[in-house]
Amino acid sequence: MTSMTSMMSEALFHIENVSLSFGGLKAVVDFQLRMNSGDLHGLIGPNGAGKTTIFNLITGVYQPDEGFIHLAGKPMQGKAPWAIAYAGIARTFQNIRLFPDLSVIDNVRTANHLRKKHTLLHTLLRAPRHLTDEQTMMDRATELLDVIGLLHVKDHLARNLPYGDQRRLEIARALATLPKVLLLDEPAAGMNPSEKKSLITLIQKIREQFDVTILLIDHDMNLVMNLCEHITVLDHGQIIAAGTPQQVQKSDEVIKAYLGEPAGE
């Protein structure tokens, strides 16, 4: 029989029996997820199912009442959000949270500072370590904007970008933290069909080029089904189905959650 320790060592990212309540409301019940390196996993469910709450638990905004969250075999529960980001988990947000009055490239550079090596003293003295770090961060930000397709607007204010490009910039900023696991919360929200098609290509490119494991929330079923190899479905904070897109599509529980019970049942 495989031990819990050996099971955890096989998965890059592992959530086991996580639950969370707000007063008497059970927001998440016994949630489980295992992702190996390079996986692209979808998390879907009706509005209010608990999807973003799961992201908030993973990133330390909320602490679980029970259960554990492990990255590369190390516990994440109980850690502050900055420590979780430093460990290798980054996210985007359902409601875009850019720095609107900073340039596109400075939005990315702010995230690069998570990995800086110089201290405040090095900065004040403009020591060689500070200058080297700053150049490295600028090079990294330039590379990411090139991959994302925003290098040509690097000096524009973030607030002046079209909505779809703001979504792409959020992804670039998250990648600047050098994550092992990237959480994308509704990345296609507000995008037109052409932008969504481009987003699918971009996410596939990111996974391959940056060797990052991706957990994705989106309401666009066509996007999720075409992009993700594995899908977990939530309803009222509980998993009602998990498997390949084909398996999930055929689940009676999933059909009920999205379409409701037939009249008379």
Tab-separated table of C-alpha atoms in Angstrom:
chain	number	residue	atom	x	y	z
A	1	MET	CA	0.000	0.000	0.000
A	2	THR	CA	1.391	3.430	-0.979
A	3	SER	CA	2.115	5.641	2.016
A	4	MET	CA	0.898	9.255	2.271
A	5	THR	CA	4.518	10.460	2.184
A	6	SER	CA	5.300	8.660	-1.063
A	7	MET	CA	2.031	9.875	-2.629
A	8	MET	CA	2.928	13.443	-1.780
A	9	SER	CA	6.434	13.050	-3.198
A	10	GLU	CA	4.952	12.089	-6.563
A	11	ALA	CA	2.923	15.318	-6.861
A	12	LEU	CA	4.335	18.807	-7.248
A	13	PHE	CA	1.188	20.303	-5.730
A	14	HIS	CA	-1.104	18.463	-3.332
A	15	ILE	CA	-4.255	19.562	-1.497
A	16	GLU	CA	-5.736	17.023	0.907
A	17	ASN	CA	-9.087	17.204	2.767
A	18	VAL	CA	-9.171	21.011	2.960
A	19	SER	CA	-12.300	22.570	4.508
A	20	LEU	CA	-13.279	26.126	5.386
A	21	SER	CA	-16.336	27.606	7.071
A	22	PHE	CA	-17.462	31.202	7.518
A	23	GLY	CA	-19.531	31.070	10.686
A	24	GLY	CA	-22.156	28.404	10.008
A	25	LEU	CA	-21.611	28.447	6.243
A	26	LYS	CA	-19.447	25.645	4.867
A	27	ALA	CA	-17.649	27.329	1.977
A	28	VAL	CA	-15.300	24.427	1.116
A	29	VAL	CA	-15.784	20.822	2.182
A	30	ASP	CA	-13.088	18.137	1.994
A	31	PHE	CA	-11.423	19.535	-1.137
A	32	GLN	CA	-8.680	17.441	-2.731
A	33	LEU	CA	-6.370	18.035	-5.686
A	34	ARG	CA	-3.105	16.542	-6.933
A	35	MET	CA	-1.094	18.094	-9.756
A	36	ASN	CA	2.132	16.803	-11.226
A	37	SER	CA	4.736	19.078	-12.769
A	38	GLY	CA	3.507	20.451	-16.086
A	39	ASP	CA	-0.182	19.679	-15.523
A	40	LEU	CA	-2.854	22.034	-16.843
A	41	HIS	CA	-5.887	21.533	-14.611
A	42	GLY	CA	-9.282	23.231	-14.759
A	43	LEU	CA	-11.437	24.126	-11.741
A	44	ILE	CA	-15.028	24.860	-12.732
A	45	GLY	CA	-18.476	25.176	-11.179
A	46	PRO	CA	-21.535	27.440	-11.033
A	47	ASN	CA	-21.343	30.926	-9.529
A	48	GLY	CA	-20.765	30.729	-5.785
A	49	ALA	CA	-19.406	27.170	-5.970
A	50	GLY	CA	-16.238	28.106	-4.037
A	51	LYS	CA	-13.672	28.306	-6.834
A	52	THR	CA	-12.089	31.635	-5.897
A	53	THR	CA	-12.248	30.611	-2.225
A	54	ILE	CA	-9.999	27.659	-3.142
A	55	PHE	CA	-7.529	30.089	-4.739
A	56	ASN	CA	-7.633	32.245	-1.611
A	57	LEU	CA	-6.892	29.195	0.531
A	58	ILE	CA	-3.973	28.195	-1.691
A	59	THR	CA	-2.435	31.691	-1.606
A	60	GLY	CA	-2.838	32.280	2.136
A	61	VAL	CA	-5.644	34.860	2.020
A	62	TYR	CA	-7.683	32.344	4.049
A	63	GLN	CA	-6.379	29.608	6.317
A	64	PRO	CA	-8.128	26.215	6.169
A	65	ASP	CA	-10.031	24.920	9.180
A	66	GLU	CA	-8.550	21.496	8.432
A	67	GLY	CA	-6.534	19.674	5.821
A	68	PHE	CA	-3.203	20.574	4.238
A	69	ILE	CA	-1.724	22.192	1.147
A	70	HIS	CA	1.744	21.093	0.011
A	71	LEU	CA	4.053	22.427	-2.704
A	72	ALA	CA	6.988	20.181	-3.581
A	73	GLY	CA	6.416	18.311	-0.311
A	74	LYS	CA	6.475	21.464	1.853
A	75	PRO	CA	3.395	22.695	3.776
A	76	MET	CA	1.884	25.990	2.640
A	77	GLN	CA	-1.017	26.293	5.096
A	78	GLY	CA	-0.271	28.800	7.845
A	79	LYS	CA	2.157	30.786	5.696
A	80	ALA	CA	1.664	34.438	4.771
A	81	PRO	CA	0.732	35.245	1.156
A	82	TRP	CA	4.201	36.693	0.420
A	83	ALA	CA	5.877	33.523	1.725
A	84	ILE	CA	3.626	31.351	-0.462
A	85	ALA	CA	4.491	33.503	-3.480
A	86	TYR	CA	8.183	33.167	-2.643
A	87	ALA	CA	7.786	29.385	-2.353
A	88	GLY	CA	6.522	29.313	-5.939
A	89	ILE	CA	2.760	29.918	-6.197
A	90	ALA	CA	1.541	32.954	-8.162
A	91	ARG	CA	-1.933	34.030	-9.209
A	92	THR	CA	-3.975	36.399	-11.314
A	93	PHE	CA	-7.311	37.798	-10.150
A	94	GLN	CA	-10.898	37.643	-11.332
A	95	ASN	CA	-11.002	41.441	-11.017
A	96	ILE	CA	-7.842	42.850	-12.581
A	97	ARG	CA	-5.422	44.230	-9.967
A	98	LEU	CA	-2.714	45.978	-11.938
A	99	PHE	CA	-0.952	49.165	-10.841
A	100	PRO	CA	-2.876	51.403	-13.265
A	101	ASP	CA	-0.596	54.441	-13.026
A	102	LEU	CA	2.621	52.492	-13.598
A	103	SER	CA	3.942	51.627	-17.025
A	104	VAL	CA	3.446	48.161	-18.460
A	105	ILE	CA	7.090	47.213	-17.887
A	106	ASP	CA	7.115	48.630	-14.340
A	107	ASN	CA	4.093	46.472	-13.468
A	108	VAL	CA	6.204	43.439	-14.328
A	109	ARG	CA	9.325	44.785	-12.608
A	110	THR	CA	7.444	45.176	-9.315
A	111	ALA	CA	6.862	41.415	-9.262
A	112	ASN	CA	10.518	40.759	-10.123
A	113	HIS	CA	11.497	42.296	-6.777
A	114	LEU	CA	10.267	39.153	-5.027
A	115	ARG	CA	13.474	37.482	-6.280
A	116	LYS	CA	15.878	40.381	-5.744
A	117	LYS	CA	19.154	39.687	-3.943
A	118	HIS	CA	20.256	43.194	-2.995
A	119	THR	CA	19.368	44.918	0.272
A	120	LEU	CA	18.166	48.447	1.036
A	121	LEU	CA	21.759	49.433	1.833
A	122	HIS	CA	22.899	48.191	-1.590
A	123	THR	CA	20.152	50.319	-3.144
A	124	LEU	CA	21.027	53.473	-1.201
A	125	LEU	CA	24.708	53.098	-2.085
A	126	ARG	CA	23.878	52.044	-5.657
A	127	ALA	CA	26.278	49.169	-5.095
A	128	PRO	CA	27.209	46.776	-7.932
A	129	ARG	CA	24.825	44.109	-6.564
A	130	HIS	CA	21.927	46.581	-6.786
A	131	LEU	CA	22.824	47.599	-10.342
A	132	THR	CA	23.226	43.986	-11.446
A	133	ASP	CA	19.882	43.009	-9.905
A	134	GLU	CA	18.105	45.958	-11.521
A	135	GLN	CA	19.470	45.065	-14.952
A	136	THR	CA	18.513	41.416	-14.473
A	137	MET	CA	14.967	42.439	-13.520
A	138	MET	CA	14.692	44.764	-16.512
A	139	ASP	CA	15.900	41.990	-18.841
A	140	ARG	CA	13.456	39.534	-17.303
A	141	ALA	CA	10.535	41.952	-17.633
A	142	THR	CA	11.451	42.667	-21.260
A	143	GLU	CA	11.595	38.936	-22.033
A	144	LEU	CA	8.190	38.308	-20.457
A	145	LEU	CA	6.534	41.178	-22.295
A	146	ASP	CA	7.983	39.861	-25.536
A	147	VAL	CA	6.527	36.394	-24.860
A	148	ILE	CA	3.148	37.842	-23.841
A	149	GLY	CA	3.084	40.098	-26.895
A	150	LEU	CA	3.133	43.443	-25.080
A	151	LEU	CA	6.711	44.589	-25.610
A	152	HIS	CA	5.583	47.209	-28.128
A	153	VAL	CA	3.535	48.956	-25.402
A	154	LYS	CA	6.043	48.552	-22.549
A	155	ASP	CA	6.122	52.295	-21.797
A	156	HIS	CA	2.344	52.792	-21.885
A	157	LEU	CA	0.414	53.201	-18.641
A	158	ALA	CA	-1.312	49.974	-17.641
A	159	ARG	CA	-4.656	51.778	-17.357
A	160	ASN	CA	-4.537	52.655	-21.061
A	161	LEU	CA	-4.283	49.081	-22.304
A	162	PRO	CA	-7.303	47.366	-23.864
A	163	TYR	CA	-9.047	44.994	-21.449
A	164	GLY	CA	-7.653	41.832	-23.053
A	165	ASP	CA	-4.101	43.191	-22.892
A	166	GLN	CA	-4.553	44.052	-19.207
A	167	ARG	CA	-5.410	40.387	-18.629
A	168	ARG	CA	-2.225	39.361	-20.457
A	169	LEU	CA	-0.172	41.832	-18.428
A	170	GLU	CA	-1.454	40.278	-15.197
A	171	ILE	CA	-0.202	36.914	-16.422
A	172	ALA	CA	3.209	38.413	-17.244
A	173	ARG	CA	3.411	39.966	-13.774
A	174	ALA	CA	2.582	36.623	-12.128
A	175	LEU	CA	5.245	34.866	-14.232
A	176	ALA	CA	7.826	37.418	-13.096
A	177	THR	CA	7.787	35.823	-9.631
A	178	LEU	CA	9.176	32.608	-11.206
A	179	PRO	CA	6.309	30.378	-10.031
A	180	LYS	CA	6.220	26.604	-10.004
A	181	VAL	CA	2.400	26.758	-9.928
A	182	LEU	CA	0.392	29.482	-11.686
A	183	LEU	CA	-3.238	30.098	-10.669
A	184	LEU	CA	-5.338	31.804	-13.340
A	185	ASP	CA	-8.653	33.174	-12.045
A	186	GLU	CA	-11.047	33.846	-14.953
A	187	PRO	CA	-8.303	34.850	-17.436
A	188	ALA	CA	-10.786	34.940	-20.342
A	189	ALA	CA	-13.385	37.096	-18.557
A	190	GLY	CA	-14.499	39.959	-20.772
A	191	MET	CA	-12.619	38.724	-23.820
A	192	ASN	CA	-14.126	38.378	-27.274
A	193	PRO	CA	-13.872	35.050	-29.204
A	194	SER	CA	-10.712	36.127	-31.031
A	195	GLU	CA	-9.003	37.159	-27.783
A	196	LYS	CA	-10.010	33.862	-26.139
A	197	LYS	CA	-8.504	31.874	-29.003
A	198	SER	CA	-5.276	33.846	-28.630
A	199	LEU	CA	-5.359	33.271	-24.859
A	200	ILE	CA	-5.523	29.487	-25.315
A	201	THR	CA	-2.415	29.629	-27.499
A	202	LEU	CA	-0.668	31.878	-24.972
A	203	ILE	CA	-1.379	29.619	-21.983
A	204	GLN	CA	-0.101	26.579	-23.865
A	205	LYS	CA	3.036	28.521	-24.832
A	206	ILE	CA	3.610	29.661	-21.246
A	207	ARG	CA	3.363	26.134	-19.872
A	208	GLU	CA	5.906	24.817	-22.334
A	209	GLN	CA	8.336	27.743	-22.319
A	210	PHE	CA	8.397	28.377	-18.573
A	211	ASP	CA	7.825	24.795	-17.382
A	212	VAL	CA	5.008	25.950	-15.104
A	213	THR	CA	2.084	23.957	-13.713
A	214	ILE	CA	-1.265	25.718	-14.212
A	215	LEU	CA	-4.563	25.633	-12.316
A	216	LEU	CA	-7.273	27.503	-14.208
A	217	ILE	CA	-10.732	28.822	-13.281
A	218	ASP	CA	-13.012	29.970	-16.074
A	219	HIS	CA	-16.721	30.052	-16.882
A	220	ASP	CA	-16.099	29.511	-20.585
A	221	MET	CA	-16.684	25.760	-20.816
A	222	ASN	CA	-15.409	25.581	-24.376
A	223	LEU	CA	-12.111	27.179	-23.349
A	224	VAL	CA	-11.668	24.891	-20.331
A	225	MET	CA	-12.595	21.726	-22.227
A	226	ASN	CA	-10.201	22.527	-25.068
A	227	LEU	CA	-7.313	23.638	-22.871
A	228	CYS	CA	-7.206	21.447	-19.744
A	229	GLU	CA	-6.287	17.757	-19.551
A	230	HIS	CA	-7.960	17.296	-16.166
A	231	ILE	CA	-10.932	19.078	-14.613
A	232	THR	CA	-12.377	19.264	-11.100
A	233	VAL	CA	-15.975	20.438	-10.704
A	234	LEU	CA	-17.217	22.183	-7.560
A	235	ASP	CA	-20.760	22.837	-6.400
A	236	HIS	CA	-21.565	24.405	-3.008
A	237	GLY	CA	-17.938	23.957	-1.966
A	238	GLN	CA	-17.828	20.217	-2.673
A	239	ILE	CA	-16.279	18.224	-5.492
A	240	ILE	CA	-19.044	16.651	-7.578
A	241	ALA	CA	-16.863	15.353	-10.423
A	242	ALA	CA	-13.228	15.037	-11.465
A	243	GLY	CA	-11.518	13.548	-14.487
A	244	THR	CA	-10.823	14.209	-18.137
A	245	PRO	CA	-12.963	16.725	-20.047
A	246	GLN	CA	-14.818	13.835	-21.680
A	247	GLN	CA	-15.586	12.210	-18.317
A	248	VAL	CA	-16.736	15.486	-16.757
A	249	GLN	CA	-19.012	16.342	-19.689
A	250	LYS	CA	-20.879	13.062	-19.241
A	251	SER	CA	-21.345	13.431	-15.468
A	252	ASP	CA	-24.992	13.594	-14.383
A	253	GLU	CA	-23.976	15.630	-11.324
A	254	VAL	CA	-22.272	18.228	-13.496
A	255	ILE	CA	-25.262	18.470	-15.805
A	256	LYS	CA	-27.574	18.972	-12.802
A	257	ALA	CA	-25.284	21.633	-11.291
A	258	TYR	CA	-25.234	23.696	-14.480
A	259	LEU	CA	-28.694	23.007	-15.907
A	260	GLY	CA	-30.759	22.111	-12.849
A	261	GLU	CA	-33.063	19.167	-12.176
A	262	PRO	CA	-35.681	18.344	-14.818
A	263	ALA	CA	-39.205	19.465	-13.815
A	264	GLY	CA	-41.093	16.897	-11.750
A	265	GLU	CA	-38.032	15.222	-10.224
